[in-house]
PDB file of C-alpha atoms in Angstrom:
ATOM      1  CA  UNK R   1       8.233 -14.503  -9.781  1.00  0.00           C
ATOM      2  CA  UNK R   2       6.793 -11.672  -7.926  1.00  0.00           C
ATOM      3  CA  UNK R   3       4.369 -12.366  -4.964  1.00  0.00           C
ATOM      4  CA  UNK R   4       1.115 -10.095  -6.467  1.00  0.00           C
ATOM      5  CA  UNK R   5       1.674  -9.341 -10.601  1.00  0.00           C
ATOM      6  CA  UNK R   6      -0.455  -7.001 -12.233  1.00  0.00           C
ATOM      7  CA  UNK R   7      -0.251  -5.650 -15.762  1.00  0.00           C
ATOM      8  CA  UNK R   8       0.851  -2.078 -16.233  1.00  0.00           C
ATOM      9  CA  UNK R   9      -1.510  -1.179 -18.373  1.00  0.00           C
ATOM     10  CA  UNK R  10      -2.634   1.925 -19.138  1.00  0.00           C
ATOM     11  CA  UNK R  11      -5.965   0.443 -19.627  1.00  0.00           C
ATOM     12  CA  UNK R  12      -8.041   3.027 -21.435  1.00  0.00           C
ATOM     13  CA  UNK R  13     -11.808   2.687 -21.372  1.00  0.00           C
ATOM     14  CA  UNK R  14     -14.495   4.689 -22.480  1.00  0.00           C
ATOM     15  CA  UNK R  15     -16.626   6.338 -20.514  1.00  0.00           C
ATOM     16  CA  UNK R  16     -19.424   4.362 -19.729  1.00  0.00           C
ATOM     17  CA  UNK R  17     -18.028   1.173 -20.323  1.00  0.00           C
ATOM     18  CA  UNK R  18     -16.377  -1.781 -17.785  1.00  0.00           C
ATOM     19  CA  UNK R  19     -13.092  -1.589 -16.524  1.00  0.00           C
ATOM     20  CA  UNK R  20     -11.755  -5.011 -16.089  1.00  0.00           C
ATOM     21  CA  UNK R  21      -8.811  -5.226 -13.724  1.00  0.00           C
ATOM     22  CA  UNK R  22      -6.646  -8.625 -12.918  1.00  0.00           C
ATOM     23  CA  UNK R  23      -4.201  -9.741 -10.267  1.00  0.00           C
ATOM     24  CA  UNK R  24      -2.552 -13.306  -9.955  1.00  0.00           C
ATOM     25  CA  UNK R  25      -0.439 -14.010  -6.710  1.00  0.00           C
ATOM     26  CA  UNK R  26       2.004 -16.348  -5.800  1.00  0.00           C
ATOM     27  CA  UNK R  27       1.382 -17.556  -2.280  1.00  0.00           C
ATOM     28  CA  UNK R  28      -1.239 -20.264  -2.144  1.00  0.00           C
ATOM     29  CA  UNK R  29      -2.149 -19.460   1.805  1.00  0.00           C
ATOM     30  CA  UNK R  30      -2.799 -15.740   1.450  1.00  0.00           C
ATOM     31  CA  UNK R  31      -5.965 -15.114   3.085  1.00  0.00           C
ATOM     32  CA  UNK R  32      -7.562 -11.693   2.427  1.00  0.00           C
ATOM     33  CA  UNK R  33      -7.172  -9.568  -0.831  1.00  0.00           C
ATOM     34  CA  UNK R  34      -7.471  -5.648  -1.078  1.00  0.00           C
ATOM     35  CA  UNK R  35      -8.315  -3.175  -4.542  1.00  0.00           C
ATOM     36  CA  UNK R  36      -6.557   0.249  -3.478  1.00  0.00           C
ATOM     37  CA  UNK R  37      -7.255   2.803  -6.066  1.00  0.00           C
ATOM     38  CA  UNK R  38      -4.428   5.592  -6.356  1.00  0.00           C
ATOM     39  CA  UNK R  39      -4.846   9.150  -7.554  1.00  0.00           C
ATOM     40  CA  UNK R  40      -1.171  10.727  -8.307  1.00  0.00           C
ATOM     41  CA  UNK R  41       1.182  12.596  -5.881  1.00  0.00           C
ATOM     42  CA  UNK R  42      -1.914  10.782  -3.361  1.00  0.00           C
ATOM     43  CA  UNK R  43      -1.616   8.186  -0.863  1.00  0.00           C
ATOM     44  CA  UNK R  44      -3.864   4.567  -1.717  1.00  0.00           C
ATOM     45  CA  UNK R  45      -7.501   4.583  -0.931  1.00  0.00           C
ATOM     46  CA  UNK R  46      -9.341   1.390   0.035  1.00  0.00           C
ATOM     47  CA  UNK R  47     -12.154   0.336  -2.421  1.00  0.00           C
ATOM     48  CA  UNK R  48     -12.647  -3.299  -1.999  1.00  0.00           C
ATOM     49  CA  UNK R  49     -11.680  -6.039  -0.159  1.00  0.00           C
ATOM     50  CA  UNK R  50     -12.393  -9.702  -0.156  1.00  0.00           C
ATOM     51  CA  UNK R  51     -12.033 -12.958   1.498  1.00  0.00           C
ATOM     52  CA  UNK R  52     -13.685 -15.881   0.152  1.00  0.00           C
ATOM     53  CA  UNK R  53     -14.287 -17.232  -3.362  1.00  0.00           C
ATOM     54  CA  UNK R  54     -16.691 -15.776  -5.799  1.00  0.00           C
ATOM     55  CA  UNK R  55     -17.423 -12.001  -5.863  1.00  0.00           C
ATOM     56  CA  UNK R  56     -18.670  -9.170  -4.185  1.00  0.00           C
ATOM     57  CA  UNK R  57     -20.410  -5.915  -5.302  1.00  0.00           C
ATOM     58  CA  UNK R  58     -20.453  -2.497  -3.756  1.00  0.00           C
ATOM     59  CA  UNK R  59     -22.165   0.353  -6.089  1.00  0.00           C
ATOM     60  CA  UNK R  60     -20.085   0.390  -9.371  1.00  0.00           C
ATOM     61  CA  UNK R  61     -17.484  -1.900  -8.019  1.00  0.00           C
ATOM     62  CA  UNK R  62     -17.278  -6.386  -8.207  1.00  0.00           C
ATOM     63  CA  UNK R  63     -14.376  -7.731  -6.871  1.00  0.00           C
ATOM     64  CA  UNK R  64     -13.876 -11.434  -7.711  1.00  0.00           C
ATOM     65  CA  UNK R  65     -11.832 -14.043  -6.341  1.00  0.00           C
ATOM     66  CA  UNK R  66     -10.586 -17.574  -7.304  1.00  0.00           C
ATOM     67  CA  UNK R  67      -8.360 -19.169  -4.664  1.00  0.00           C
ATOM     68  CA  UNK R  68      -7.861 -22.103  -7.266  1.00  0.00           C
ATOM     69  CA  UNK R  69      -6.176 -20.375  -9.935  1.00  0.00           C
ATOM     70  CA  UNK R  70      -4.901 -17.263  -7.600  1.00  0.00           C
ATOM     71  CA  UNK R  71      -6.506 -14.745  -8.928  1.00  0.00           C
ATOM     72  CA  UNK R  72      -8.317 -11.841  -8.220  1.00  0.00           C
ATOM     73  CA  UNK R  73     -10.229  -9.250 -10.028  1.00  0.00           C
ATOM     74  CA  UNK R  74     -11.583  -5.734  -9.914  1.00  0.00           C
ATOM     75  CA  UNK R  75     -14.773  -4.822 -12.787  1.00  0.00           C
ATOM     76  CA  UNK R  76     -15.563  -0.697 -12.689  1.00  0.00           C
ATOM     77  CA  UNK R  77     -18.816  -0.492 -14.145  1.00  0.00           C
ATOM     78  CA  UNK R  78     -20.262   2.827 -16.057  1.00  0.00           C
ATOM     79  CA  UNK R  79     -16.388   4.051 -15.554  1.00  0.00           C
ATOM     80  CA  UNK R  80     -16.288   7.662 -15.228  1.00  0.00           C
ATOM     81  CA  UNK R  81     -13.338  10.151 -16.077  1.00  0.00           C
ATOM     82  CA  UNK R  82     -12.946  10.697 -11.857  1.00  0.00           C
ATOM     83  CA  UNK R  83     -12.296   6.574 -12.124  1.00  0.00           C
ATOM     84  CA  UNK R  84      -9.168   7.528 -13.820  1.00  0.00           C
ATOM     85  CA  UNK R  85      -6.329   6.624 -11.410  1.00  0.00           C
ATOM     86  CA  UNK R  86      -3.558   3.609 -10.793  1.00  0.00           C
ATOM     87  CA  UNK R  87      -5.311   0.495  -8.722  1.00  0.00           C
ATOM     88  CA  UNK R  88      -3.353  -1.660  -6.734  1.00  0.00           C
ATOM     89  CA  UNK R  89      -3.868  -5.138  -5.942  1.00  0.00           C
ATOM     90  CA  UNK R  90      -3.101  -5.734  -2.327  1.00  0.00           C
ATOM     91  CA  UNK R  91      -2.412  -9.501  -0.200  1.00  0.00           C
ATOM     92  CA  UNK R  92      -2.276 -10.523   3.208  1.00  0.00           C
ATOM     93  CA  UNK R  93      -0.663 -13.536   3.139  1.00  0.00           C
ATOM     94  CA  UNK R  94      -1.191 -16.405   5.998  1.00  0.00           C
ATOM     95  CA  UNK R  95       1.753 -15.440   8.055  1.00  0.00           C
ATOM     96  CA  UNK R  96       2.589 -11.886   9.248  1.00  0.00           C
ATOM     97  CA  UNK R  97      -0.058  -9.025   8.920  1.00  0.00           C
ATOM     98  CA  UNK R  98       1.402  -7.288   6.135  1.00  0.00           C
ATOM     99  CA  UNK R  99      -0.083  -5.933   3.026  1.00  0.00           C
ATOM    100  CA  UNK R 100       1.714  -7.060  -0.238  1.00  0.00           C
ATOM    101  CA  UNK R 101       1.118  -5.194  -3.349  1.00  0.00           C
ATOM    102  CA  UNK R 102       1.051  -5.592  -7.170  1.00  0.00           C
ATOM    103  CA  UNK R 103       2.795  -2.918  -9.307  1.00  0.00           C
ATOM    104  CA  UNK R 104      -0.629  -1.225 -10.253  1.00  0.00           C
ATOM    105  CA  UNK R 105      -2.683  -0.863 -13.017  1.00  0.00           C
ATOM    106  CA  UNK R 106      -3.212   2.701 -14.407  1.00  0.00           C
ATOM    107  CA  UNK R 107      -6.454   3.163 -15.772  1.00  0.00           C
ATOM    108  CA  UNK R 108      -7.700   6.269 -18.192  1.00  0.00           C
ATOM    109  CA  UNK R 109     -11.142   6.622 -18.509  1.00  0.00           C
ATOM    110  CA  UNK R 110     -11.965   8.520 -21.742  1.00  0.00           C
ATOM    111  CA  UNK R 111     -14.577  10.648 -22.555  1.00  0.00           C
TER     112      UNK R 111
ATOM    113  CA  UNK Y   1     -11.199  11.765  14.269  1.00  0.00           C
ATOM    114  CA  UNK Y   2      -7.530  13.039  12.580  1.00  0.00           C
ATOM    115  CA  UNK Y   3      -6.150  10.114  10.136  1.00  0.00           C
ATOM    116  CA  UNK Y   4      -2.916   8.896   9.688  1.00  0.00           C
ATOM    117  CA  UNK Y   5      -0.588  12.061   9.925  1.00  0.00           C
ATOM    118  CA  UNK Y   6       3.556  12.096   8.657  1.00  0.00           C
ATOM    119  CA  UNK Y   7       6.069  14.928   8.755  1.00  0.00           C
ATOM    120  CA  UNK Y   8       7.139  16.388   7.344  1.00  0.00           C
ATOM    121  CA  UNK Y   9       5.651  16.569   3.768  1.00  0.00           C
ATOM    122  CA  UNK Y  10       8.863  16.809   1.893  1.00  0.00           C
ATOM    123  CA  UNK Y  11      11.918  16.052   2.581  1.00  0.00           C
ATOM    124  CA  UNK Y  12      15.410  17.232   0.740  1.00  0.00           C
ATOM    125  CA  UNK Y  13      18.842  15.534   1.559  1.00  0.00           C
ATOM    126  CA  UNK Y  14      21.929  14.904   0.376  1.00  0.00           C
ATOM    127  CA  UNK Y  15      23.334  11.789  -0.363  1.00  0.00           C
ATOM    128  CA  UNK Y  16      25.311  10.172   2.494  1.00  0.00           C
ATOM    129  CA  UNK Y  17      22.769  12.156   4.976  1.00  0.00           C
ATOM    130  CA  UNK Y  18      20.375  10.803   7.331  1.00  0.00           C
ATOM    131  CA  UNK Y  19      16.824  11.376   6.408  1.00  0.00           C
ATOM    132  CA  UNK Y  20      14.148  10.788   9.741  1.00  0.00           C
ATOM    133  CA  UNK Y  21      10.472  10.341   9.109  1.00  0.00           C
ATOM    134  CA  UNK Y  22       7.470  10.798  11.051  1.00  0.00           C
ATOM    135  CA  UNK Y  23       4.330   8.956  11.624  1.00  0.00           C
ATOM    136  CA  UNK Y  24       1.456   9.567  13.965  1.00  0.00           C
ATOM    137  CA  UNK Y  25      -1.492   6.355  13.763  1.00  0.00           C
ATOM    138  CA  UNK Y  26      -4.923   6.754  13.949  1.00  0.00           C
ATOM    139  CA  UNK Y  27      -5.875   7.185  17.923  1.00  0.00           C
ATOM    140  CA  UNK Y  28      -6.690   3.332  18.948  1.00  0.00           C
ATOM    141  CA  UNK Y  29      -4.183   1.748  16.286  1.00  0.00           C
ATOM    142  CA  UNK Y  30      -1.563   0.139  17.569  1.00  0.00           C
ATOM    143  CA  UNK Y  31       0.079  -1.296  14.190  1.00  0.00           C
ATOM    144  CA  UNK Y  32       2.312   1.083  12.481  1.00  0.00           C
ATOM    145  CA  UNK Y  33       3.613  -0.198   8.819  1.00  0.00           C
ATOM    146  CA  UNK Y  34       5.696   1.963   6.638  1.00  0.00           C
ATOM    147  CA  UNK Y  35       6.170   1.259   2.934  1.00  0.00           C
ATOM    148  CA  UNK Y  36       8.510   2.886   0.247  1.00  0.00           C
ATOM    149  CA  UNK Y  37       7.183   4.108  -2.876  1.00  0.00           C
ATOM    150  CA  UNK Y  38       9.533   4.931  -6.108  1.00  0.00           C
ATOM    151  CA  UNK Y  39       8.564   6.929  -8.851  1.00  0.00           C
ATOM    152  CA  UNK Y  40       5.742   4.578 -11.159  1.00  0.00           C
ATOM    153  CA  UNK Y  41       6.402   1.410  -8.889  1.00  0.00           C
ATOM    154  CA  UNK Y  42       3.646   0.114  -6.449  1.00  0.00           C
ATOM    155  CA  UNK Y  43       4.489   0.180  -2.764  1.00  0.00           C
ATOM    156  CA  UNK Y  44       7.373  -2.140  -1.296  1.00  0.00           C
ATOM    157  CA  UNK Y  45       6.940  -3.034   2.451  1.00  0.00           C
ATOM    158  CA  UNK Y  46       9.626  -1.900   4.788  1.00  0.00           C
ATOM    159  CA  UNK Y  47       8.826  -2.150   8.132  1.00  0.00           C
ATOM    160  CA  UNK Y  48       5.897  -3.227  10.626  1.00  0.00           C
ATOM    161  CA  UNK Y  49       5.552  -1.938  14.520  1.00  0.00           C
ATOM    162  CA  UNK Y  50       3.236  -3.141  16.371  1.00  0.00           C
ATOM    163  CA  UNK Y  51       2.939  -2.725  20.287  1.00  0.00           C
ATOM    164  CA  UNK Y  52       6.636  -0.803  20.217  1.00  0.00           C
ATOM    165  CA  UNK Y  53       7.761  -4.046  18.835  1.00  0.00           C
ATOM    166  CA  UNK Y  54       9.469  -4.610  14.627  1.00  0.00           C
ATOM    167  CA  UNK Y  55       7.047  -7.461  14.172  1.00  0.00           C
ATOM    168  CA  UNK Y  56       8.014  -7.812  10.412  1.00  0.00           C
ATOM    169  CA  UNK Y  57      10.651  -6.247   7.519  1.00  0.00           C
ATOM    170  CA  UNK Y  58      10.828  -6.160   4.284  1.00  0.00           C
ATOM    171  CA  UNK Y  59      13.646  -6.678   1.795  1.00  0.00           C
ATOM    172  CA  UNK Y  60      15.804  -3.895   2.553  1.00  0.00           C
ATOM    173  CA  UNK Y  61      19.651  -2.597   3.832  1.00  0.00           C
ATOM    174  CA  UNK Y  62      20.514  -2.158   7.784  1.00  0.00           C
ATOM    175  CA  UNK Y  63      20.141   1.193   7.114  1.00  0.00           C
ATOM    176  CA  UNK Y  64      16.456   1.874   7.300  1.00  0.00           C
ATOM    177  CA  UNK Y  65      15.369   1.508  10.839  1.00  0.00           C
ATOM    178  CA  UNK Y  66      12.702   2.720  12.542  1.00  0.00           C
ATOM    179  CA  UNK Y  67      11.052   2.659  16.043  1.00  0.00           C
ATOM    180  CA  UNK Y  68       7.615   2.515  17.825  1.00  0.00           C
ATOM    181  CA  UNK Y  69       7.280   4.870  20.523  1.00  0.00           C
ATOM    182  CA  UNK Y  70       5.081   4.538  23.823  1.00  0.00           C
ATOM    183  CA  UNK Y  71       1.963   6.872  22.091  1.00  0.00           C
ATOM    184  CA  UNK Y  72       2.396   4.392  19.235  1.00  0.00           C
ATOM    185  CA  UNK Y  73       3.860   7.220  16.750  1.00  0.00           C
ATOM    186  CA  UNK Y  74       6.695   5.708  14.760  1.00  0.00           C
ATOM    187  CA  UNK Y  75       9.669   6.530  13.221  1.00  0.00           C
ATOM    188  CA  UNK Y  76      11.714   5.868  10.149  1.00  0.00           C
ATOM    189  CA  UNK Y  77      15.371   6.325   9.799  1.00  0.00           C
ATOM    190  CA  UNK Y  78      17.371   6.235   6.626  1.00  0.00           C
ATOM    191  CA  UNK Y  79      21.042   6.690   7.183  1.00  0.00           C
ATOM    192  CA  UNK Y  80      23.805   7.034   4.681  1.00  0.00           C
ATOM    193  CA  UNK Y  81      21.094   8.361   2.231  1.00  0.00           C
ATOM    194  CA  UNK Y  82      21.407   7.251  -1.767  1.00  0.00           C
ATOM    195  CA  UNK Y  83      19.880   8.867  -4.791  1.00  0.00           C
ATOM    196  CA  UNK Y  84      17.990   5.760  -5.279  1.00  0.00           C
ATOM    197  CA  UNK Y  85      16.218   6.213  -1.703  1.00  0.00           C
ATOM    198  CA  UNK Y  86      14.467   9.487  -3.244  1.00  0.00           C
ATOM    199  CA  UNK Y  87      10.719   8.157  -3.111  1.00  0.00           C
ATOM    200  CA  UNK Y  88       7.675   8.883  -1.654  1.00  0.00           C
ATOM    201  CA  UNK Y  89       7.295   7.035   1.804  1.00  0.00           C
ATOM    202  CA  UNK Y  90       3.642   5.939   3.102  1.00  0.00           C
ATOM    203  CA  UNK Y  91       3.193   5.118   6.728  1.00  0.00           C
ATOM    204  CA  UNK Y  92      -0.407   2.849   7.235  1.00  0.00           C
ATOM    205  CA  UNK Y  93      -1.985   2.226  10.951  1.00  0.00           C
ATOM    206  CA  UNK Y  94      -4.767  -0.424  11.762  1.00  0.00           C
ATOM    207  CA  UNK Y  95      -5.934  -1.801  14.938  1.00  0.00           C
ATOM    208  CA  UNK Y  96      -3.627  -4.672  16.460  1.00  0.00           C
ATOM    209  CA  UNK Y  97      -4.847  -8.286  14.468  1.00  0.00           C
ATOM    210  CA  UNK Y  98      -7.081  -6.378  12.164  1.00  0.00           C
ATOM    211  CA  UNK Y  99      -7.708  -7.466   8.647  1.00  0.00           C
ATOM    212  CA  UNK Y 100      -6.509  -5.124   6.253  1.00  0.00           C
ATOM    213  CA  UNK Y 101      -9.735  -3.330   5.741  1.00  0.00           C
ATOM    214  CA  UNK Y 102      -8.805  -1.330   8.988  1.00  0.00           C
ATOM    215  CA  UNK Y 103      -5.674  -0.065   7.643  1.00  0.00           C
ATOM    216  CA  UNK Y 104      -5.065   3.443   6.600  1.00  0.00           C
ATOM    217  CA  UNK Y 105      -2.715   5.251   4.951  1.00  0.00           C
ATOM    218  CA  UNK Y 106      -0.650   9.022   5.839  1.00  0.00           C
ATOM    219  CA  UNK Y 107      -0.332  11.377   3.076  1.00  0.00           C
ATOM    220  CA  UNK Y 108       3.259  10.582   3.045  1.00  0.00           C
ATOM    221  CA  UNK Y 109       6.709  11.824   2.798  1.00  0.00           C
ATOM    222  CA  UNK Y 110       8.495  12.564  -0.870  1.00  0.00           C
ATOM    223  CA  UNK Y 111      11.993  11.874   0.295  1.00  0.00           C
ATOM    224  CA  UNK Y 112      13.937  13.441  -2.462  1.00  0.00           C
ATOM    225  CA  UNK Y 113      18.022  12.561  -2.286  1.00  0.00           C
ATOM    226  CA  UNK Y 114      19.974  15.118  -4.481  1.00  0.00           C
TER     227      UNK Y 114
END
């Protein structure tokens, strides 16, 4: 089983519509949880991050989180063609500082 | 304030060569982490300096090493290159005990291993 599993996708969506994003991870004691969105041949960009159960908004973006059942989610609302990119799930587990991320999600945004 | 800076850019080697790669943090960041991307994977961690010290290290061969120097640049060394190694290489910097919302990443490195 791998530590943070995403889905492949591509997710297509059309433009103007929600972009629902999910993440399940394995390690029950991982304590912070990251949305990286990545354009190609570019290095990952920060866009969320959260830390305690439920969700948090910022602009277009809700991340949501659910300790219980390990997962964590990323909604784009009113998705534009510039939202088109791979997003990567990212975990800090309890021990060590590292990040651990998913495989990514690619999401196309269509207009 | 410059962001996380690597050199060089690209990188071309031959296999059984040594590739070396460069990383400069963000001035006040102490942690240094470097992390291997291959062609439509997601990132796999390789290696974590913090404070000149390898704090942590991921799930790969002897042969990827790296170092922290003094000015908290970093390097990482891949010896006894293999076509498999060709990838692009990230190198992230956050404060010392910061949450991950202080790290940032370098442009990175495309290793390519012909």
């Amino acid at each position: 089983q791998k530590e943070v599993e995403q889905n492949s996708g591509p997710l297509s969506v059309p433009e103007g519509a929600i972009a629902s994003l999910n993440c399940t991870y394995s390690d029950r004691g991982s304590q912070s949880f990251f949305w990286y969105r990545q354009y190609s041949g570019k290095s990952p960009e920060l866009i969320m991050f959260i830390y305690s159960n439920g969700d948090k908004e910022d602009g277009r973006f809700t991340a949501q989180l659910n300790k219980a059942s390990q997962y964590v989610s990323l909604l784009i609302r009113d998705s534009q063609p510039s939202d088109s990119a791979t997003y990567l799930c990212a975990v800090i587990k309890a021990a060590g500082n590292k990040l651990t991320f998913g495989g990514g999600t690619r999401v196309l945004v269509k207009p | 304030e410059a962001g996380v800076t690597q050199s060089p850019t690209h990188l071309i080697k031959t296999r059984g060569q040594q590739a070396t790669l460069r990383c400069s943090p963000i001035s006040g960041h102490t942690s240094v982490y470097w992390y291997q991307q291959a062609l439509g994977l997601g990132l796999q961690f390789l290696l974590w300096y913090d404070e000149g010290e390898e704090r942590n290290r991921g799930n790969f061969p002897p042969r990827f090493s790296g170092r922290q120097f003094p000015n908290y640049s970093s390097e990482l060394n891949v010896n006894a290159l293999e076509l498999e190694d060709s990838a692009l290489y990230l190198c992230a910097s956050s404060p010392r005990g910061a949450r991950g919302e202080k790290l940032f990443f370098g442009s990175g490195t495309q290793l390519s291993v012909l």
